[in-house]
CSV table of C-alpha atoms and ligand atoms in Angstrom, one decimal:
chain,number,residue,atom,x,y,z
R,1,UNK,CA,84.2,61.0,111.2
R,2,UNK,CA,87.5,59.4,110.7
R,3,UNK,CA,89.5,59.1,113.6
R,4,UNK,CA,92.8,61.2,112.5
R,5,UNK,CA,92.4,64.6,110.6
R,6,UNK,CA,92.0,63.9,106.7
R,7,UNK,CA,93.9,66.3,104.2
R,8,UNK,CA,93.0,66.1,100.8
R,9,UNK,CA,95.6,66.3,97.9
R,10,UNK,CA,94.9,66.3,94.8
R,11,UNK,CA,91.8,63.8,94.8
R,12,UNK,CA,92.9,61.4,97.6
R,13,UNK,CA,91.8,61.7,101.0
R,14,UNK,CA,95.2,60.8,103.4
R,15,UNK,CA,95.6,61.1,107.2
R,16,UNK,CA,97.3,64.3,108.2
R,17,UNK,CA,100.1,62.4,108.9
R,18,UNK,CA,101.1,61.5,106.1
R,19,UNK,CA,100.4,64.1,103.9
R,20,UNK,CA,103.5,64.9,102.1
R,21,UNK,CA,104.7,66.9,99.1
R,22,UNK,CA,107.6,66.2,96.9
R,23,UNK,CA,111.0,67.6,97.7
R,24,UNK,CA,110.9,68.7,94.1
R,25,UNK,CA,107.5,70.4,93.9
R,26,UNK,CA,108.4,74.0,93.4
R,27,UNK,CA,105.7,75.3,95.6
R,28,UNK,CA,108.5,74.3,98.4
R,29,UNK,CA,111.4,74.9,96.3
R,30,UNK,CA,110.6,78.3,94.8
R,31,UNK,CA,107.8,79.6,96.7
R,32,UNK,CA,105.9,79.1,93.5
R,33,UNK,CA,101.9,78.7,94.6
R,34,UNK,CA,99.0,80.4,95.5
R,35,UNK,CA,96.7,79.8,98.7
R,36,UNK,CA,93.5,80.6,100.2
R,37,UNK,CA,92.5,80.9,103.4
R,38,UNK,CA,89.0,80.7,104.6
R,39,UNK,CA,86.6,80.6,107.2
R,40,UNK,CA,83.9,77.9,108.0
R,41,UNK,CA,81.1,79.4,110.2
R,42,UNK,CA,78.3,76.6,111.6
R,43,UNK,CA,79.6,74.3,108.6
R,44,UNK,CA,79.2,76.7,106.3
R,45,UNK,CA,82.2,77.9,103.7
R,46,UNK,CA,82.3,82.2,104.5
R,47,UNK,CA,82.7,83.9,101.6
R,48,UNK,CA,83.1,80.9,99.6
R,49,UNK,CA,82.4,82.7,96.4
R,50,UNK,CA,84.8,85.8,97.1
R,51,UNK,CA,88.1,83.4,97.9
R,52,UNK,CA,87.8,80.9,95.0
R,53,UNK,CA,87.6,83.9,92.5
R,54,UNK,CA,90.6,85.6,94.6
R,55,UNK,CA,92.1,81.9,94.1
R,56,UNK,CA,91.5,81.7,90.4
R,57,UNK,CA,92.7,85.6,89.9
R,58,UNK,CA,96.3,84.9,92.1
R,59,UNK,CA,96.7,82.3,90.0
R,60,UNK,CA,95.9,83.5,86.7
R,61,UNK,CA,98.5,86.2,87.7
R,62,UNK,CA,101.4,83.9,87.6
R,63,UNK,CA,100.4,82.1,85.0
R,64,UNK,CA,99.5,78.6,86.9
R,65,UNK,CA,96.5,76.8,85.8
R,66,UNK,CA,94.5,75.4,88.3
R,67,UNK,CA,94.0,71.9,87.4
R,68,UNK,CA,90.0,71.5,88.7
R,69,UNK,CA,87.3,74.0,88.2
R,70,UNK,CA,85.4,76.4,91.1
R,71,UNK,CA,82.5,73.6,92.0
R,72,UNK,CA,84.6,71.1,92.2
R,73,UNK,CA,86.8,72.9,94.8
R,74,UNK,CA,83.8,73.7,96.7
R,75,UNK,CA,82.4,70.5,96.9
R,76,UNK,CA,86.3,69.2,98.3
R,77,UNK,CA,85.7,72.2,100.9
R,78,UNK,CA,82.5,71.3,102.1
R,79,UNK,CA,83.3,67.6,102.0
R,80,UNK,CA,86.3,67.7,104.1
R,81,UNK,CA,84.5,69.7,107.0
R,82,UNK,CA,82.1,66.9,107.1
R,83,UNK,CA,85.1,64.1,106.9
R,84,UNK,CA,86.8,66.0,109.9
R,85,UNK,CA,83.4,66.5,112.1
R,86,UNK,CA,84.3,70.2,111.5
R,87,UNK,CA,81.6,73.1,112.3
R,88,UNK,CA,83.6,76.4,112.7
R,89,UNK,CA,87.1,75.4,110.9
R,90,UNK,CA,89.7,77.2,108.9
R,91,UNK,CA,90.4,76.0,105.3
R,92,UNK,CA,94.0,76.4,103.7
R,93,UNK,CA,93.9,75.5,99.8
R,94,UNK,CA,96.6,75.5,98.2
R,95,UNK,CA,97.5,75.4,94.2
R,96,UNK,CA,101.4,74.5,94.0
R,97,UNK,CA,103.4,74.4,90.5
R,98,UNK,CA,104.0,71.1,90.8
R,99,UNK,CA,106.8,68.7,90.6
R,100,UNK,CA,110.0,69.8,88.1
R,101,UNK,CA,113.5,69.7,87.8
R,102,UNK,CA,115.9,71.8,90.0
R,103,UNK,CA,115.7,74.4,87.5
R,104,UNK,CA,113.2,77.5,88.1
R,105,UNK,CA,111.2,77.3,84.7
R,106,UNK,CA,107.5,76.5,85.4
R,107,UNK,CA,107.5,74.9,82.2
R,108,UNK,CA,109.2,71.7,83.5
R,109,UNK,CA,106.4,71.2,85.8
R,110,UNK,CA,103.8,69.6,84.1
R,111,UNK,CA,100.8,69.1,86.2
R,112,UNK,CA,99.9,72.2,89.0
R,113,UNK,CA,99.3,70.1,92.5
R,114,UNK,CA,96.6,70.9,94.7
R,115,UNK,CA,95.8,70.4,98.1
R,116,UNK,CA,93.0,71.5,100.9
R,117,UNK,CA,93.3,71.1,104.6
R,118,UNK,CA,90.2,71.7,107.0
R,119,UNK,CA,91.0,72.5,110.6
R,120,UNK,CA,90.7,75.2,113.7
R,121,UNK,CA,93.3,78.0,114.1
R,122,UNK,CA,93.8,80.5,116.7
R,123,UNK,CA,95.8,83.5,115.8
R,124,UNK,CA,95.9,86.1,118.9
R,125,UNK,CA,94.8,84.8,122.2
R,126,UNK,CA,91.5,84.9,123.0
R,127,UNK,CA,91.9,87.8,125.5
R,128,UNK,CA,93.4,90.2,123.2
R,129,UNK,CA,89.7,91.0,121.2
R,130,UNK,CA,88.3,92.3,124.2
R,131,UNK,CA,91.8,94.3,125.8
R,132,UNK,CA,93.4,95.0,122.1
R,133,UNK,CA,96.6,94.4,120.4
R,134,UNK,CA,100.3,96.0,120.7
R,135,UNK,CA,101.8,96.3,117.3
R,136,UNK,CA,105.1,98.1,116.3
R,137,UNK,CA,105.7,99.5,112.7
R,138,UNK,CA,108.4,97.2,111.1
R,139,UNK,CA,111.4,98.6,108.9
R,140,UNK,CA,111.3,96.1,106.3
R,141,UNK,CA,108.7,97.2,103.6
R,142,UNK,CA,106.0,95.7,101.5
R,143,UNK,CA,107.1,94.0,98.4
R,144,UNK,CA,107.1,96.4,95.3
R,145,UNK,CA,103.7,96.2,93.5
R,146,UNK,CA,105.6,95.4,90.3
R,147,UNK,CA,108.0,92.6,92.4
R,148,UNK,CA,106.3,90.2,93.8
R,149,UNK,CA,102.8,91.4,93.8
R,150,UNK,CA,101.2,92.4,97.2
R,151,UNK,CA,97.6,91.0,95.5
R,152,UNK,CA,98.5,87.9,94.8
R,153,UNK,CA,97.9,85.6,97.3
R,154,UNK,CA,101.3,83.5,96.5
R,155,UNK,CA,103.0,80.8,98.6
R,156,UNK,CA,106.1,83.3,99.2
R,157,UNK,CA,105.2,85.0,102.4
R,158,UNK,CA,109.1,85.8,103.3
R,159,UNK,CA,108.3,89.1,102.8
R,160,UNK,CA,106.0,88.7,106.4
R,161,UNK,CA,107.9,86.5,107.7
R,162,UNK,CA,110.3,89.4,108.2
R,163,UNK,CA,108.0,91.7,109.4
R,164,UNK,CA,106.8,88.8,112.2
R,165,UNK,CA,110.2,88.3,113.4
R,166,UNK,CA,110.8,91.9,113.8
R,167,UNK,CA,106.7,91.8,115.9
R,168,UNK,CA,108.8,88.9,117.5
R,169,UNK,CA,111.8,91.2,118.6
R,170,UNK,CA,110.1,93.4,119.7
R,171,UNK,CA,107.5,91.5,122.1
R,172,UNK,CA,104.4,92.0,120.3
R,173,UNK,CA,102.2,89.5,117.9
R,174,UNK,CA,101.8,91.6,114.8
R,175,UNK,CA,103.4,94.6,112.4
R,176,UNK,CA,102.3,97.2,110.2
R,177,UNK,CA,104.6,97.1,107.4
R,178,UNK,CA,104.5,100.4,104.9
R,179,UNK,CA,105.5,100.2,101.3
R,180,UNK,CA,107.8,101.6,99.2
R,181,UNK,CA,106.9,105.0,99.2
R,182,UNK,CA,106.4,105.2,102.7
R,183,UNK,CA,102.5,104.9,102.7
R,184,UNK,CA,100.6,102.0,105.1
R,185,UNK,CA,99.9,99.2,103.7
R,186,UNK,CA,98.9,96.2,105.9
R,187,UNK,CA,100.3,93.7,108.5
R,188,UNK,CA,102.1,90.7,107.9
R,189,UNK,CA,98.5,88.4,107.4
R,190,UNK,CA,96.3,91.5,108.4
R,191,UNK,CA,95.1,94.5,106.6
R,192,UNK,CA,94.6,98.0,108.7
R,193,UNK,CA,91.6,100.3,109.4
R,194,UNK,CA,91.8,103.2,110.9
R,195,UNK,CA,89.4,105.7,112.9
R,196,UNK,CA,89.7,109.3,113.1
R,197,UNK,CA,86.7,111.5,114.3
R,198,UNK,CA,84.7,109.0,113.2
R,199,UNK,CA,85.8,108.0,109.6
R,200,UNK,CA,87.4,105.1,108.8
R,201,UNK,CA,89.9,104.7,106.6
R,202,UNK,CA,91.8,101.9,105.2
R,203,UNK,CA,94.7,101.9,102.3
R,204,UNK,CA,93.5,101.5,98.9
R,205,UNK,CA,94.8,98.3,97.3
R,206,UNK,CA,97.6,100.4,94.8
R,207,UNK,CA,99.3,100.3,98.3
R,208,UNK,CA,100.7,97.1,97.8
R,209,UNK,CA,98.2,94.8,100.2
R,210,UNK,CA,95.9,92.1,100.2
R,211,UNK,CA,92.4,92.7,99.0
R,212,UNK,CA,91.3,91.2,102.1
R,213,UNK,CA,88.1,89.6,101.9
R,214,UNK,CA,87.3,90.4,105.5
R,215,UNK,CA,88.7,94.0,104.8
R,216,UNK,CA,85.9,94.1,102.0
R,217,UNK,CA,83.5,92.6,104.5
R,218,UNK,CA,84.3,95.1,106.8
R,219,UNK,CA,83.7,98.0,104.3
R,220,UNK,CA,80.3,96.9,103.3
R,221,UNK,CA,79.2,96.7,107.3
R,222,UNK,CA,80.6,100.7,107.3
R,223,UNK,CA,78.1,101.3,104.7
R,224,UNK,CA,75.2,99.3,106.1
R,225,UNK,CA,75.6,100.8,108.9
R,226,UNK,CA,76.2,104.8,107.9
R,227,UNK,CA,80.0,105.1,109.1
R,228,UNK,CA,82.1,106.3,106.3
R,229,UNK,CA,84.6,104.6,105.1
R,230,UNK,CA,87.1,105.8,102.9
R,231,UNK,CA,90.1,104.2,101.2
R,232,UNK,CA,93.0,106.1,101.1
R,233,UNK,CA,97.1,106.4,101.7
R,234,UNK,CA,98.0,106.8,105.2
R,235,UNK,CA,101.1,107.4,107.1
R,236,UNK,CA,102.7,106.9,110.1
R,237,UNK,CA,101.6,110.0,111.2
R,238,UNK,CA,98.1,109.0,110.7
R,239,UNK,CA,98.5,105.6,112.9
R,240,UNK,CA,100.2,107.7,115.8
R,241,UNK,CA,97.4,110.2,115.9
R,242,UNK,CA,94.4,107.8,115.1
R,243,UNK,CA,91.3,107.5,117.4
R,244,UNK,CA,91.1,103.9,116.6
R,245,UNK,CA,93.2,101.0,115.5
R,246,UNK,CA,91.8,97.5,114.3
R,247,UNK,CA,93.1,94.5,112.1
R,248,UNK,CA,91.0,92.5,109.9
R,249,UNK,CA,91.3,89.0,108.6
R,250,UNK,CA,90.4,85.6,107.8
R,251,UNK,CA,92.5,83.8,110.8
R,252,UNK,CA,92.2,87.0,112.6
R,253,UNK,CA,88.7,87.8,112.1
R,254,UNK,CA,88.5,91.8,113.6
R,255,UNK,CA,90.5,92.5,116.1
R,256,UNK,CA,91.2,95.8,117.7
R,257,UNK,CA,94.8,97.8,118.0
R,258,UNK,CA,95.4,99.5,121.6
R,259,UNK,CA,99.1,100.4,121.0
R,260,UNK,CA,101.5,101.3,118.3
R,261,UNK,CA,105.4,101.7,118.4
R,262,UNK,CA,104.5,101.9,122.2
R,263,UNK,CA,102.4,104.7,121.7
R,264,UNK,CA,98.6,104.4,123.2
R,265,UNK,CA,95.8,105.1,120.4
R,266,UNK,CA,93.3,106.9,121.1
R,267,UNK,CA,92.6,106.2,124.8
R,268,UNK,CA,94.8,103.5,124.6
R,269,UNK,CA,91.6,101.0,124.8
R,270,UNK,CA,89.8,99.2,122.5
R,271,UNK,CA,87.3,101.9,120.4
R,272,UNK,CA,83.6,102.4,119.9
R,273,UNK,CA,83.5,102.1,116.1
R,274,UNK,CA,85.6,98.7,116.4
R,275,UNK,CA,83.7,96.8,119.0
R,276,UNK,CA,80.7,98.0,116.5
R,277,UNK,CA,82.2,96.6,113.2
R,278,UNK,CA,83.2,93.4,115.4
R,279,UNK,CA,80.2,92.5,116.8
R,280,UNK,CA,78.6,93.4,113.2
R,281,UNK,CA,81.5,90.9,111.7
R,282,UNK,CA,80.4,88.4,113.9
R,283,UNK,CA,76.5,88.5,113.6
R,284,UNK,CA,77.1,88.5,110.0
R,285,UNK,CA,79.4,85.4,109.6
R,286,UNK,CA,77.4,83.8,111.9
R,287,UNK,CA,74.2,84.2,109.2
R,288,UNK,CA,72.7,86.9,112.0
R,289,UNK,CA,72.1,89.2,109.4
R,290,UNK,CA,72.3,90.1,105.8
R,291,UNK,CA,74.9,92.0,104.3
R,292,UNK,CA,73.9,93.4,100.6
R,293,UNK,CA,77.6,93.3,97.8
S,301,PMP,N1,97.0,90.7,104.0
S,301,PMP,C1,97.8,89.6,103.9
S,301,PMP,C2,99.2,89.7,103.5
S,301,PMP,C3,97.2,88.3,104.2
S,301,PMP,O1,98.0,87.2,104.1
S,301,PMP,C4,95.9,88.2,104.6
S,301,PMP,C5,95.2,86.9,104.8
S,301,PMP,N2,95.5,86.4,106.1
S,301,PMP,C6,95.1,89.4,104.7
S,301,PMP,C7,95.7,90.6,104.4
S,301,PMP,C8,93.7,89.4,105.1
S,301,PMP,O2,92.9,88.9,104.0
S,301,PMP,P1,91.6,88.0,104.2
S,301,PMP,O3,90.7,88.9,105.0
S,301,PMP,O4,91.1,87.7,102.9
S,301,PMP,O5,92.0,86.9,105.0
């Protein structure tokens, strides 16, 4: 194992310390990227599959071509945890534009730059899975589906970074954030299920979110395990009034939601049906038990 983290970028393995991107690389400049980020469970790449065609597709969308193909991403992946000593990590890979001229046109960048880091994150202390979350509903919405689009997974996350600082504001860790025309979407690095008399529901993607690949872990442990789940619009009506709250994501894994706006759900503890699909998360990314697609 090499005594400082290693990062990888673009083919070269560098300490952490001095990996560095251009000033001019427009990923910085512009926002103009796309990322993953993904799970390693017991040295093992969750989901692997799922996030490099999510990868592929957010870049395909703006029109970036990814300079190395799926397997040899993979193999960077796996390699690094092993370079790093890493067992249960978090992944960030990033496809930038490149390096260009000061001018926006992605045509002056010649050659996409990619990059993969392998270490641990901790999102919400570890406290809050067991007692729940306090979220507020923020008043800046989702980006238009036809702006920047909510399903691509794009380095310009300004959009939630405005939603976090008003979580910030107002004392709690995360927001909901509803779209344009008023309907949930998801959180700023989270998407939403609720549960009401014993259905779950979650938004459908023409909501403007994420197609989370935890969210669509999630939906498959529903139906293995005979709770419906349906995905439909919601409103804030529907938050206020649900029996259950929970969050799902990669950093995040599933987490559940005690309080919104300062409004108890349900009985204002963590639910039934979410301690359910969370243990079922976990037993599953551990490689407890199968899932079927
Ligand atoms: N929505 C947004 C905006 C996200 O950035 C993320 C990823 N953190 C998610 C939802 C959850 O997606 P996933 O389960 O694939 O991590």
């Amino acid at each position: 194992m090499a005594a400082e983290e290693q990062v990888w970028i673009d083919g070269r393995l560098v300490n952490k310390g001095d990996a560095m991107v251009s000033v001019f690389d427009h990923g910085l400049l512009y926002g103009d990227g796309v990322f993953e980020g993904i799970r390693a469970y017991g040295g093992k790449v969750f989901e692997e599959q799922a996030h490099l065609d999510r990868f592929y597709e957010s870049a395909r969308s703006i029109r970036l071509d990814v300079p190395y193909a799926a397997d040899e991403l993979s193999r960077v992946m796996s390699d690094l945890l092993v370079t790093n000593g890493l067992n249960d990590a978090y992944i960030r890979l990033v496809a930038t534009r490149g390096v260009g001229d000061l001018g926006l046109d992605p045509r002056k960048c010649p050659r996409a730059s990619v990059f993969c880091i392998a270490s641990t994150i901790t999102l919400y202390p570890e406290e809050l899975y067991e007692k729940g979350l306090d979220v507020v509903v923020a008043s800046h919405c989702k980006n238009h589906p036809n702006a920047t689009p909510p399903r691509v997974k794009s380095l310009n996350y300004l959009n939630s970074v405005l939603g976090k600082i008003e979580a910030n504001d107002a004392g709690v860790l995360e927001a909901i954030m509803l779209n344009h025309l008023g309907h949930v979407a998801e959180c700023t690095a989270d998407n939403v299920f609720l549960v009401k008399n014993g259905v779950v529901s979650t938004p459908p993607a023409e909501a403007g979110i994420l197609e989370g690949i935890t969210r669509d872990v999630v939906m498959r442990l529903c139906r293995q395990e005979g709770i419906e789940c349906r995905e439909r619009n919601l409103v804030r009506h529907d938050l206020y009034v649900a029996d259950e709250c929970f969050l799902t994501g990669t950093a995040a894994e599933v987490i559940p939601v005690v309080k919104i706006d300062g409004r108890p759900i349900g009985a204002g503890t963590p639910g039934e049906v979410s301690r359910r699909l969370k243990q079922a998360f976990h037993a599953y990314a551990r490689g407890e038990r199968d899932l079927p697609r």
